Coordinates of C-alpha atoms in Angstrom, one line a residue:
M53 CA 92.9 109.6 61.8
P54 CA 92.0 110.6 65.4
S55 CA 94.7 110.5 68.0
S56 CA 94.9 111.5 71.6
T57 CA 96.8 111.0 74.7
G58 CA 95.6 110.7 78.3
P59 CA 94.1 108.1 80.7
S60 CA 91.3 105.8 79.6
I61 CA 89.0 103.2 81.1
D62 CA 89.4 99.9 79.5
T63 CA 91.3 96.8 80.9
I64 CA 90.7 93.2 82.2
T65 CA 92.6 90.0 83.0
E66 CA 93.0 86.4 82.1
G67 CA 95.1 83.7 83.8
G68 CA 96.5 86.1 86.5
R69 CA 97.5 88.8 83.7
V70 CA 95.6 91.9 82.7
T71 CA 94.3 91.2 79.3
Q72 CA 92.8 94.6 78.6
V73 CA 89.7 93.0 77.3
G74 CA 87.0 95.3 78.4
E75 CA 84.3 92.9 79.3
G76 CA 86.7 90.4 80.9
Q77 CA 85.8 87.3 79.3
E78 CA 86.5 85.3 76.1
A79 CA 84.3 85.9 73.1
E80 CA 80.8 84.3 73.5
E81 CA 79.2 82.1 71.0
N82 CA 77.0 85.2 69.8
A83 CA 80.0 87.5 69.5
P84 CA 80.4 89.3 66.2
P85 CA 82.4 87.1 63.7
V86 CA 86.2 87.9 63.5
M87 CA 87.0 89.0 59.8
T88 CA 90.4 88.1 58.4
F89 CA 90.9 91.2 56.1
G90 CA 93.2 93.5 58.0
A91 CA 93.9 91.0 60.7
P92 CA 97.1 91.9 62.5
T93 CA 100.1 89.6 62.9
A94 CA 102.8 89.3 65.6
G95 CA 105.8 91.5 64.9
E96 CA 103.7 94.0 62.9
I97 CA 104.4 97.7 63.7
L98 CA 101.3 100.0 63.7
A99 CA 101.6 103.8 62.9
E100 CA 105.4 103.2 62.7
R101 CA 105.5 102.9 66.5
Y102 CA 103.4 100.2 68.3
E103 CA 104.8 96.7 67.7
L104 CA 102.4 93.7 68.3
V105 CA 103.8 91.1 70.4
E106 CA 101.2 88.7 71.5
H107 CA 97.5 88.2 70.9
I108 CA 95.8 87.9 74.3
N109 CA 92.2 87.2 73.3
N110 CA 89.0 88.7 71.8
D111 CA 86.5 90.4 73.8
S112 CA 82.7 89.7 73.4
A113 CA 82.3 92.9 71.2
G114 CA 84.6 91.3 68.6
R115 CA 87.7 93.4 69.5
L116 CA 91.1 91.9 69.5
V117 CA 93.3 92.6 72.4
W118 CA 97.2 92.4 71.8
R119 CA 100.1 93.1 74.1
G120 CA 102.5 95.4 72.5
V121 CA 105.5 97.6 72.9
D122 CA 105.8 101.4 72.2
V123 CA 109.2 101.2 70.1
V124 CA 109.8 104.9 70.6
L125 CA 109.3 105.1 74.4
R126 CA 110.0 101.4 75.1
R127 CA 107.1 100.8 77.3
P128 CA 104.6 97.9 77.2
V129 CA 101.2 98.8 75.8
A130 CA 97.8 97.2 75.2
V131 CA 96.4 97.5 71.7
V132 CA 92.7 97.1 71.2
L133 CA 91.9 96.5 67.6
R134 CA 88.9 96.2 65.5
Y135 CA 88.7 95.5 61.8
P136 CA 87.3 96.9 59.5
G137 CA 87.6 100.4 61.0
G138 CA 85.3 103.2 59.8
D139 CA 81.7 103.2 61.1
S140 CA 82.0 100.0 62.9
A141 CA 84.8 101.4 65.2
T142 CA 83.1 104.7 65.8
E143 CA 82.1 104.0 69.3
M144 CA 85.3 102.6 70.4
L145 CA 87.3 105.5 69.1
Q146 CA 84.8 108.1 70.6
A147 CA 85.1 106.4 73.9
A148 CA 89.0 106.5 73.7
V149 CA 89.1 110.0 72.9
A150 CA 86.7 111.0 75.5
A151 CA 88.5 109.0 78.1
S152 CA 91.8 110.6 77.1
R153 CA 90.5 113.8 78.5
V154 CA 90.4 112.7 82.0
I155 CA 93.6 112.1 83.9
H156 CA 93.2 110.2 87.1
P157 CA 95.3 107.5 88.9
N158 CA 92.3 105.2 89.0
L159 CA 91.7 105.4 85.1
V160 CA 93.8 103.4 82.6
G161 CA 95.9 105.7 80.4
V162 CA 95.0 106.1 76.8
Y163 CA 98.0 106.9 74.4
D164 CA 96.5 106.8 70.9
A165 CA 93.3 106.2 68.9
I166 CA 93.7 105.7 65.2
D167 CA 91.5 104.7 62.3
E168 CA 93.0 103.4 59.2
A169 CA 89.7 102.4 57.4
D170 CA 90.5 98.7 57.0
R171 CA 91.0 98.6 60.8
A172 CA 91.0 100.8 63.8
Y173 CA 92.9 100.6 67.0
V174 CA 93.4 102.1 70.5
V175 CA 96.6 102.1 72.3
R176 CA 96.4 102.0 76.1
E177 CA 98.4 101.6 79.1
W178 CA 99.4 98.0 80.0
V179 CA 98.6 97.0 83.6
D180 CA 99.7 93.7 85.1
G181 CA 97.1 92.3 87.4
R182 CA 93.6 90.9 87.6
S183 CA 90.0 91.9 87.2
L184 CA 87.8 92.1 90.3
R185 CA 85.8 89.3 88.7
E186 CA 88.9 87.1 88.5
L187 CA 90.1 88.1 92.0
V188 CA 86.8 87.0 93.6
A189 CA 86.6 83.9 91.6
E190 CA 90.2 82.9 92.8
E191 CA 90.2 84.1 96.3
G192 CA 86.5 84.5 97.3
S193 CA 84.6 87.5 98.6
L194 CA 86.8 90.2 100.0
D195 CA 87.1 91.6 103.6
P196 CA 85.3 94.9 104.1
A197 CA 88.4 96.9 104.3
R198 CA 89.6 95.8 100.8
A199 CA 86.1 96.1 99.4
T200 CA 85.9 99.6 100.7
A201 CA 89.2 100.5 99.1
I202 CA 88.2 99.1 95.7
G203 CA 84.9 101.0 95.9
N204 CA 86.8 104.2 96.9
A205 CA 89.0 103.8 93.9
V206 CA 86.1 103.3 91.4
A207 CA 84.1 106.3 92.9
S208 CA 87.1 108.4 92.7
A209 CA 87.6 107.5 89.1
L210 CA 83.9 108.2 88.5
A211 CA 84.0 111.7 90.2
A212 CA 86.7 112.6 87.8
V213 CA 84.8 111.3 84.7
H214 CA 81.5 113.0 85.9
A215 CA 83.3 116.3 86.6
T216 CA 83.7 116.6 82.7
G217 CA 80.1 115.8 82.0
M218 CA 80.8 112.4 80.8
V219 CA 79.3 108.9 81.7
H220 CA 81.3 105.6 82.1
G221 CA 78.3 103.4 81.5
N222 CA 80.1 100.1 81.7
I223 CA 81.0 99.4 85.5
H224 CA 81.0 95.9 86.5
P225 CA 83.5 93.3 88.0
G226 CA 85.2 92.7 84.7
T227 CA 86.0 96.6 84.1
V228 CA 87.4 97.0 87.6
M229 CA 91.1 96.1 87.6
I230 CA 93.5 95.4 90.6
S231 CA 97.2 95.6 89.4
D232 CA 99.9 93.5 91.0
D233 CA 101.0 96.5 92.9
G234 CA 97.5 97.1 94.4
R235 CA 96.5 99.9 92.1
V236 CA 92.8 99.8 91.3
V237 CA 91.7 101.2 87.8
L238 CA 88.4 101.4 86.0
A239 CA 88.3 100.3 82.4
D240 CA 86.3 100.2 79.2
A241 CA 84.0 103.3 79.1
R242 CA 81.2 103.3 76.8
T243 CA 79.7 106.4 74.9
D244 CA 76.4 105.0 73.4
G245 CA 74.3 107.3 75.6
A246 CA 72.2 104.5 77.2
D247 CA 73.4 105.3 80.7
S248 CA 73.5 108.2 83.0
Q249 CA 75.6 109.3 85.9
E250 CA 73.2 107.9 88.4
T251 CA 73.5 104.5 86.7
D252 CA 77.4 104.8 87.2
I253 CA 76.8 105.6 91.0
R254 CA 74.3 102.6 91.5
A255 CA 76.9 100.4 89.7
V256 CA 79.3 101.3 92.4
G257 CA 76.9 99.7 94.7
G258 CA 77.0 96.5 92.6
V259 CA 80.8 96.5 92.7
L260 CA 80.8 96.7 96.5
Y261 CA 77.9 94.0 96.7
F262 CA 80.1 91.8 94.4
A263 CA 83.4 92.4 96.3
L264 CA 81.5 91.6 99.7
T265 CA 79.5 88.6 98.5
G266 CA 80.8 87.2 95.4
H267 CA 77.4 87.8 93.7
W268 CA 76.3 90.5 91.2
P269 CA 72.9 92.1 91.6
H270 CA 72.6 92.7 87.9
G271 CA 68.9 91.8 88.0
E272 CA 68.1 95.1 89.8
A273 CA 66.5 97.6 87.6
P274 CA 68.9 100.4 88.3
L275 CA 71.8 98.5 86.8
H276 CA 70.0 97.6 83.6
G277 CA 71.1 99.1 80.4
A278 CA 74.8 99.3 79.1
T279 CA 76.0 98.1 82.4
A280 CA 74.2 94.8 82.0
G281 CA 75.6 94.1 78.5
H282 CA 77.8 91.4 77.2
G283 CA 80.0 89.2 79.5
R284 CA 77.7 89.0 82.7
A285 CA 76.4 85.6 82.3
A286 CA 79.2 83.9 84.3
L287 CA 78.7 86.3 87.4
P288 CA 76.6 84.6 90.0
D289 CA 73.3 86.3 90.6
A290 CA 72.5 87.8 93.9
V291 CA 70.6 85.9 96.6
R292 CA 67.0 86.9 96.4
D293 CA 63.8 86.3 98.4
A294 CA 60.5 85.2 97.1
A295 CA 59.6 88.6 96.0
G296 CA 62.9 89.0 94.1
S297 CA 64.5 91.4 96.5
I298 CA 68.4 90.8 96.9
A299 CA 69.6 89.9 100.3
A300 CA 71.8 92.5 102.1
P301 CA 75.4 91.6 102.3
R302 CA 75.1 90.9 106.0
Q303 CA 72.6 88.3 105.3
V304 CA 74.9 86.5 102.8
R305 CA 78.1 86.5 105.0
A306 CA 79.2 87.4 108.4
G307 CA 81.5 90.3 109.3
V308 CA 80.1 93.1 107.0
P309 CA 79.9 96.3 109.1
A310 CA 76.4 97.8 109.4
Y311 CA 77.5 101.1 107.8
L312 CA 79.0 99.3 104.7
D313 CA 76.0 97.1 104.4
D314 CA 73.6 100.1 104.5
L315 CA 75.7 102.1 102.1
T316 CA 75.7 99.3 99.6
M317 CA 72.0 98.7 99.8
D318 CA 71.2 102.3 99.6
L319 CA 73.1 102.6 96.3
L320 CA 71.3 99.7 95.0
D321 CA 67.8 100.8 96.1
P322 CA 65.8 102.7 93.4
E323 CA 63.7 104.3 96.1
I324 CA 66.7 106.2 97.6
A325 CA 68.2 109.0 95.6
P326 CA 72.0 108.4 95.3
P327 CA 74.7 110.8 96.2
S328 CA 76.8 112.6 93.5
S329 CA 79.9 110.6 92.5
D330 CA 82.3 113.1 94.4
V331 CA 80.2 112.9 97.6
L332 CA 80.3 109.1 97.3
A333 CA 84.0 109.2 96.7
A334 CA 84.6 111.4 99.8
E335 CA 82.5 109.1 102.1
L336 CA 84.4 105.9 100.9
S337 CA 87.6 107.8 101.2
R338 CA 86.8 108.5 104.8
L339 CA 86.0 105.0 105.5
D340 CA 89.1 103.7 103.5
I341 CA 91.7 104.4 106.3
P342 CA 93.7 102.3 108.6
V343 CA 91.6 101.1 111.6
E344 CA 94.2 102.7 114.0
D345 CA 93.7 106.0 112.3
H346 CA 89.9 106.2 112.7
F347 CA 88.8 109.1 115.0
L348 CA 85.3 107.7 114.7
E349 CA 85.1 103.9 114.7
Q350 CA 82.6 103.0 112.1
A351 CA 82.1 99.5 113.3
G352 CA 80.0 101.0 116.2
P353 CA 80.5 103.6 118.8
L354 CA 81.5 103.9 122.4
R355 CA 81.1 100.8 124.6
F356 CA 79.4 102.2 127.5
T357 CA 78.7 100.1 130.7
A358 CA 75.1 99.2 130.7
D359 CA 73.0 100.2 133.8
T360 CA 71.6 96.7 134.0
G361 CA 72.0 95.9 137.6
E362 CA 74.6 93.4 136.9
E363 CA 77.5 95.9 137.5
P364 CA 77.7 98.4 140.4
S365 CA 76.7 101.9 139.9
P366 CA 79.8 104.2 139.0
L367 CA 79.2 105.9 142.5
A368 CA 78.8 102.5 144.2
S369 CA 82.4 102.5 145.4
V370 CA 82.4 106.1 146.4
G371 CA 79.2 105.6 148.4
G372 CA 80.6 102.6 150.1
R373 CA 83.6 104.8 151.3
K374 CA 81.2 107.4 152.5
V375 CA 79.2 105.0 154.4
A376 CA 82.3 103.3 155.8
L377 CA 83.7 106.8 156.9
G378 CA 80.4 107.7 158.5
I379 CA 80.3 104.6 160.6
A380 CA 83.8 105.1 161.6
G381 CA 83.1 108.8 162.5
L382 CA 80.2 107.8 164.7
L383 CA 82.5 105.1 166.5
A384 CA 84.9 107.8 167.1
V385 CA 82.6 110.3 168.5
A386 CA 81.1 107.6 170.6
L387 CA 84.5 106.6 172.0
V388 CA 85.5 110.3 172.7
G389 CA 82.1 110.7 174.6
L390 CA 82.9 107.5 176.7
L391 CA 86.4 108.7 177.6
I392 CA 85.0 112.1 178.6
G393 CA 82.4 110.4 180.8
I394 CA 84.9 108.4 182.5
S395 CA 87.2 111.2 183.1
A396 CA 84.2 113.3 184.6
L397 CA 83.4 110.5 186.9
G398 CA 86.9 109.5 188.2
G399 CA 89.0 112.7 187.6
D400 CA 90.3 115.4 189.8
D401 CA 87.4 118.0 190.3
K402 CA 89.8 120.8 191.5
N403 CA 92.0 120.7 188.3
P404 CA 89.8 119.3 185.7
K405 CA 91.9 120.9 182.9
T406 CA 95.3 119.9 184.0
E407 CA 95.0 116.5 182.2
P408 CA 93.7 116.2 178.9
V409 CA 91.0 113.7 178.0
A410 CA 93.2 112.0 175.4
R411 CA 96.5 113.0 173.7
P412 CA 96.8 112.5 170.1
S413 CA 99.3 109.8 168.9
S414 CA 102.5 111.0 167.6
S415 CA 102.0 109.0 164.5
A416 CA 98.6 110.4 163.8
P417 CA 98.6 113.1 161.0
S418 CA 97.4 116.5 162.0
S419 CA 94.5 118.1 160.4
S420 CA 96.8 120.4 158.4
D421 CA 98.7 117.4 156.9
A422 CA 95.5 115.6 155.8
S423 CA 94.6 115.7 152.0
P424 CA 91.3 114.0 151.6
A425 CA 90.3 113.0 147.9
P426 CA 87.9 115.6 146.4
E427 CA 84.4 114.5 146.6
V428 CA 82.7 113.1 143.5
R429 CA 79.7 115.2 142.4
Q430 CA 77.6 116.0 139.4
L431 CA 79.6 118.6 137.5
P432 CA 77.7 121.6 136.1
V433 CA 77.8 122.0 132.4
E434 CA 78.5 125.5 131.2
D435 CA 77.4 125.1 127.7
V436 CA 75.8 122.4 125.4
R437 CA 75.5 122.5 121.5
I438 CA 74.3 120.1 118.8
I439 CA 77.2 119.1 116.3
D440 CA 75.9 118.3 112.8
P441 CA 79.0 118.5 110.4
D442 CA 77.3 117.0 107.3
S443 CA 74.0 118.8 107.2
K444 CA 73.0 121.4 104.8
S445 CA 69.6 122.4 106.3
R446 CA 70.9 122.5 109.8
D447 CA 67.3 122.2 111.2
E448 CA 68.2 119.8 114.1
L449 CA 70.0 122.1 116.4
D450 CA 67.4 123.3 118.7
D451 CA 66.6 122.0 122.3
A452 CA 70.3 121.2 123.2
E453 CA 69.8 122.8 126.6
K454 CA 67.0 120.1 127.4
V455 CA 70.0 117.6 127.4
I456 CA 71.1 119.0 130.8
D457 CA 67.9 120.3 132.4
G458 CA 67.4 117.4 134.7
N459 CA 64.1 116.5 133.2
L460 CA 64.0 113.1 131.7
D461 CA 60.7 113.7 130.0
E462 CA 62.3 116.2 127.6
G463 CA 65.3 116.1 125.5
W464 CA 66.8 116.8 122.1
D465 CA 65.6 114.6 119.2
T466 CA 67.2 113.9 115.8
D467 CA 65.0 114.0 112.7
T468 CA 63.4 110.8 111.3
Y469 CA 65.7 109.1 108.7
T470 CA 65.1 106.1 106.2
R471 CA 68.1 104.1 107.6
A472 CA 70.0 103.7 110.8
N473 CA 73.0 105.5 109.5
F474 CA 71.1 108.7 109.2
G475 CA 69.7 107.8 105.9
N476 CA 73.4 107.5 104.4
L477 CA 73.3 111.4 104.6
K478 CA 75.8 112.1 107.3
R479 CA 78.4 110.3 109.3
G480 CA 76.6 111.0 112.6
M481 CA 75.4 113.8 115.0
G482 CA 76.6 114.7 118.4
V483 CA 76.1 116.6 121.7
W484 CA 79.0 118.9 122.5
I485 CA 79.5 119.7 126.2
D486 CA 81.6 122.3 127.8
L487 CA 82.3 121.9 131.5
G488 CA 83.5 125.6 131.9
S489 CA 86.9 124.5 133.2
P490 CA 89.1 121.5 133.2
H491 CA 87.9 118.7 135.7
T492 CA 88.7 115.3 136.7
V493 CA 86.0 113.2 135.3
K494 CA 84.8 110.0 136.8
S495 CA 81.9 109.0 134.5
V496 CA 79.4 110.1 132.0
Q497 CA 75.8 108.8 131.7
A498 CA 73.6 109.5 128.6
V499 CA 69.9 108.5 128.9
L500 CA 68.3 108.0 125.4
S501 CA 64.7 107.7 124.4
A502 CA 65.0 104.3 122.8
T503 CA 67.1 101.2 122.8
G504 CA 69.3 100.0 119.9
A505 CA 71.2 103.1 119.4
S506 CA 75.1 103.3 118.9
A507 CA 77.2 106.1 120.2
Q508 CA 80.8 107.0 121.0
L509 CA 82.2 109.4 123.7
L510 CA 85.1 111.6 122.5
A511 CA 87.4 114.2 124.2
G512 CA 89.1 117.2 122.6
T513 CA 90.2 120.6 123.1
A514 CA 88.5 122.6 120.4
E515 CA 85.9 125.1 121.5
F516 CA 82.5 125.3 119.8
P517 CA 82.9 126.9 116.4
S518 CA 81.6 130.3 115.5
T519 CA 80.2 129.2 112.2
S520 CA 78.4 126.1 111.0
A521 CA 81.4 125.2 108.8
G522 CA 83.3 124.7 111.9
D523 CA 81.3 121.7 113.1
K524 CA 83.4 119.4 110.7
Q525 CA 86.8 120.7 112.0
L526 CA 85.6 120.1 115.5
V527 CA 84.6 116.7 114.9
E528 CA 87.8 115.8 113.1
S529 CA 89.9 117.3 116.1
Y530 CA 88.1 115.2 118.6
K531 CA 90.3 112.1 118.3
T532 CA 90.5 111.0 121.9
A533 CA 88.0 108.1 122.1
I534 CA 87.0 107.3 125.7
G535 CA 86.8 103.5 125.8
Q536 CA 85.9 101.1 123.2
P537 CA 83.2 101.7 120.7
F538 CA 80.1 99.3 120.5
E539 CA 77.4 98.7 118.3
Q540 CA 73.6 98.4 119.2
H541 CA 73.5 99.1 122.8
D542 CA 70.4 97.4 124.2
G543 CA 69.6 99.9 127.0
T544 CA 68.5 103.4 127.2
K545 CA 71.2 104.3 129.8
M546 CA 74.8 104.4 128.7
T547 CA 77.3 104.9 131.6
F548 CA 81.1 105.1 131.0
N549 CA 83.8 104.8 133.7
G550 CA 87.5 104.9 133.2
F551 CA 88.6 108.3 132.5
D552 CA 92.4 108.8 132.9
P553 CA 92.6 109.9 136.6
E554 CA 95.9 111.9 135.6
K555 CA 94.1 114.0 133.1
K556 CA 91.5 116.8 133.3
Y557 CA 88.7 117.3 130.8
R558 CA 86.7 120.3 129.7
Y559 CA 85.1 119.4 126.4
L560 CA 83.3 116.2 125.7
L561 CA 81.4 115.0 122.6
F562 CA 78.7 112.3 122.7
W563 CA 78.6 111.0 119.2
I564 CA 75.8 109.2 117.7
T565 CA 76.5 106.9 114.6
E566 CA 73.5 104.5 114.5
L567 CA 69.9 105.3 115.2
P568 CA 67.3 102.8 116.5
E569 CA 64.1 102.0 114.5
K570 CA 61.0 103.7 115.6
D571 CA 58.0 101.8 117.0
G572 CA 56.0 100.6 114.1
G573 CA 59.0 100.6 111.7
S574 CA 58.2 104.1 110.3
G575 CA 61.9 105.2 110.2
Y576 CA 65.0 105.7 112.5
K577 CA 65.2 108.3 115.3
V578 CA 66.6 108.8 118.7
G579 CA 66.2 111.3 121.6
V580 CA 68.9 112.3 124.0
Q581 CA 67.0 113.0 127.2
E582 CA 69.8 113.7 129.6
I583 CA 73.6 113.6 129.9
T584 CA 75.3 113.9 133.3
V585 CA 79.0 114.1 134.2
Q586 CA 80.3 112.9 137.4
G587 CA 83.7 114.2 138.6
S588 CA 85.6 116.7 140.9

């Protein structure tokens, strides 16, 4: 009589109530026949502890799902029962025992697993809520933030499962549960060995795709196997082109951010090796935060003012003042010369110095009282470095000095990536600038090698780290975004004005989040040819 306690992975809903069904549907016509010998009855107490209260339904694998009560601890439970027990219940019991070894808030708890020969049953946590399948069917596709939160919970649960060396093997909208209090749990693990950890991870892409579009990409090869088993017929297939390729979420509905679209499609693409579940969980956790807490806005980077000719140059107003002051100065000099000439022609030659040419007005400020505004100029850059917090190879750090050498023909280039979001390998890369001392900054201009890039300008106080591991801490500390982020800038010059005139800045970070496609479509890459800072 195997018995174990701990969290499991098995629930689902019906009619707005978690029915703990595994596949998330009523039994299909080809489901195994239900035998009457050993059939449970309401009010029956199993193992002298678990009272059966209500038969919820049967899943497509022929298991009976009951709502029950643990009469010892006085808590609701779900009882998944199969009869007869013995060999026919081996897989179910093994999955429950394995799942009980993993404790995680995004996995349903397993309390007991018992084989009585004529029947076997697993006792699990009862969760009130709905499956993702039912949630989308009732409310439609989810907003990106909610889809990200669900994907994060599933990936986090998977990371815990994979850390033990196990595989879930049954991830789909019917085994992803959302409780009434907002908790997301993963249900119904399989142990038949038909799947791998990679299949689990790619299935997270399927969950994200379904949450964003309401369609399930179960026809994709990476999702075949146990994850494409019973209970999928009711899920709408993904939209496909003539070649059978699925449409990206952004092609199905509006409002899906590029980074989430790319991540989802990368997970479903058999040509792209997926990250490990812990890396995926970390990435989704980074994205699953309130918008106001984002230090890097993922919807797109800094909204620079494009140098298109439609708006004045950042120095236009300054230049206008200089021209006006120059003309005023020339007029003043001419007026003084005229007065001197008049004095020389009509004055007293004997006492030429007794009367001044002109007396200053009592209201005019003296030269000692004047405090002219400091002249705006190009500020020298003391140090410039490449920030690459998520890279392991660190082979893109050279040529940073070319960003400030005044030569637009040379610059620093990223590597070539398979997707615009750095191939889904990193959150971005940046150029860190040290002005040497605090300055009043008026504008920053970055000249890129191609159009279509996205970038953000950040300010902080952290110095360049002495070790590569410090890159991540530096990026996370630069939380002051200068201006509003924007996506897919259509020019090669990005100029930003509007620094706080009451503040002084020393360290700036030009942070790139999206790469433009290279000519010929052979990948994604960008070069930063020059960065200049104007201020005083």
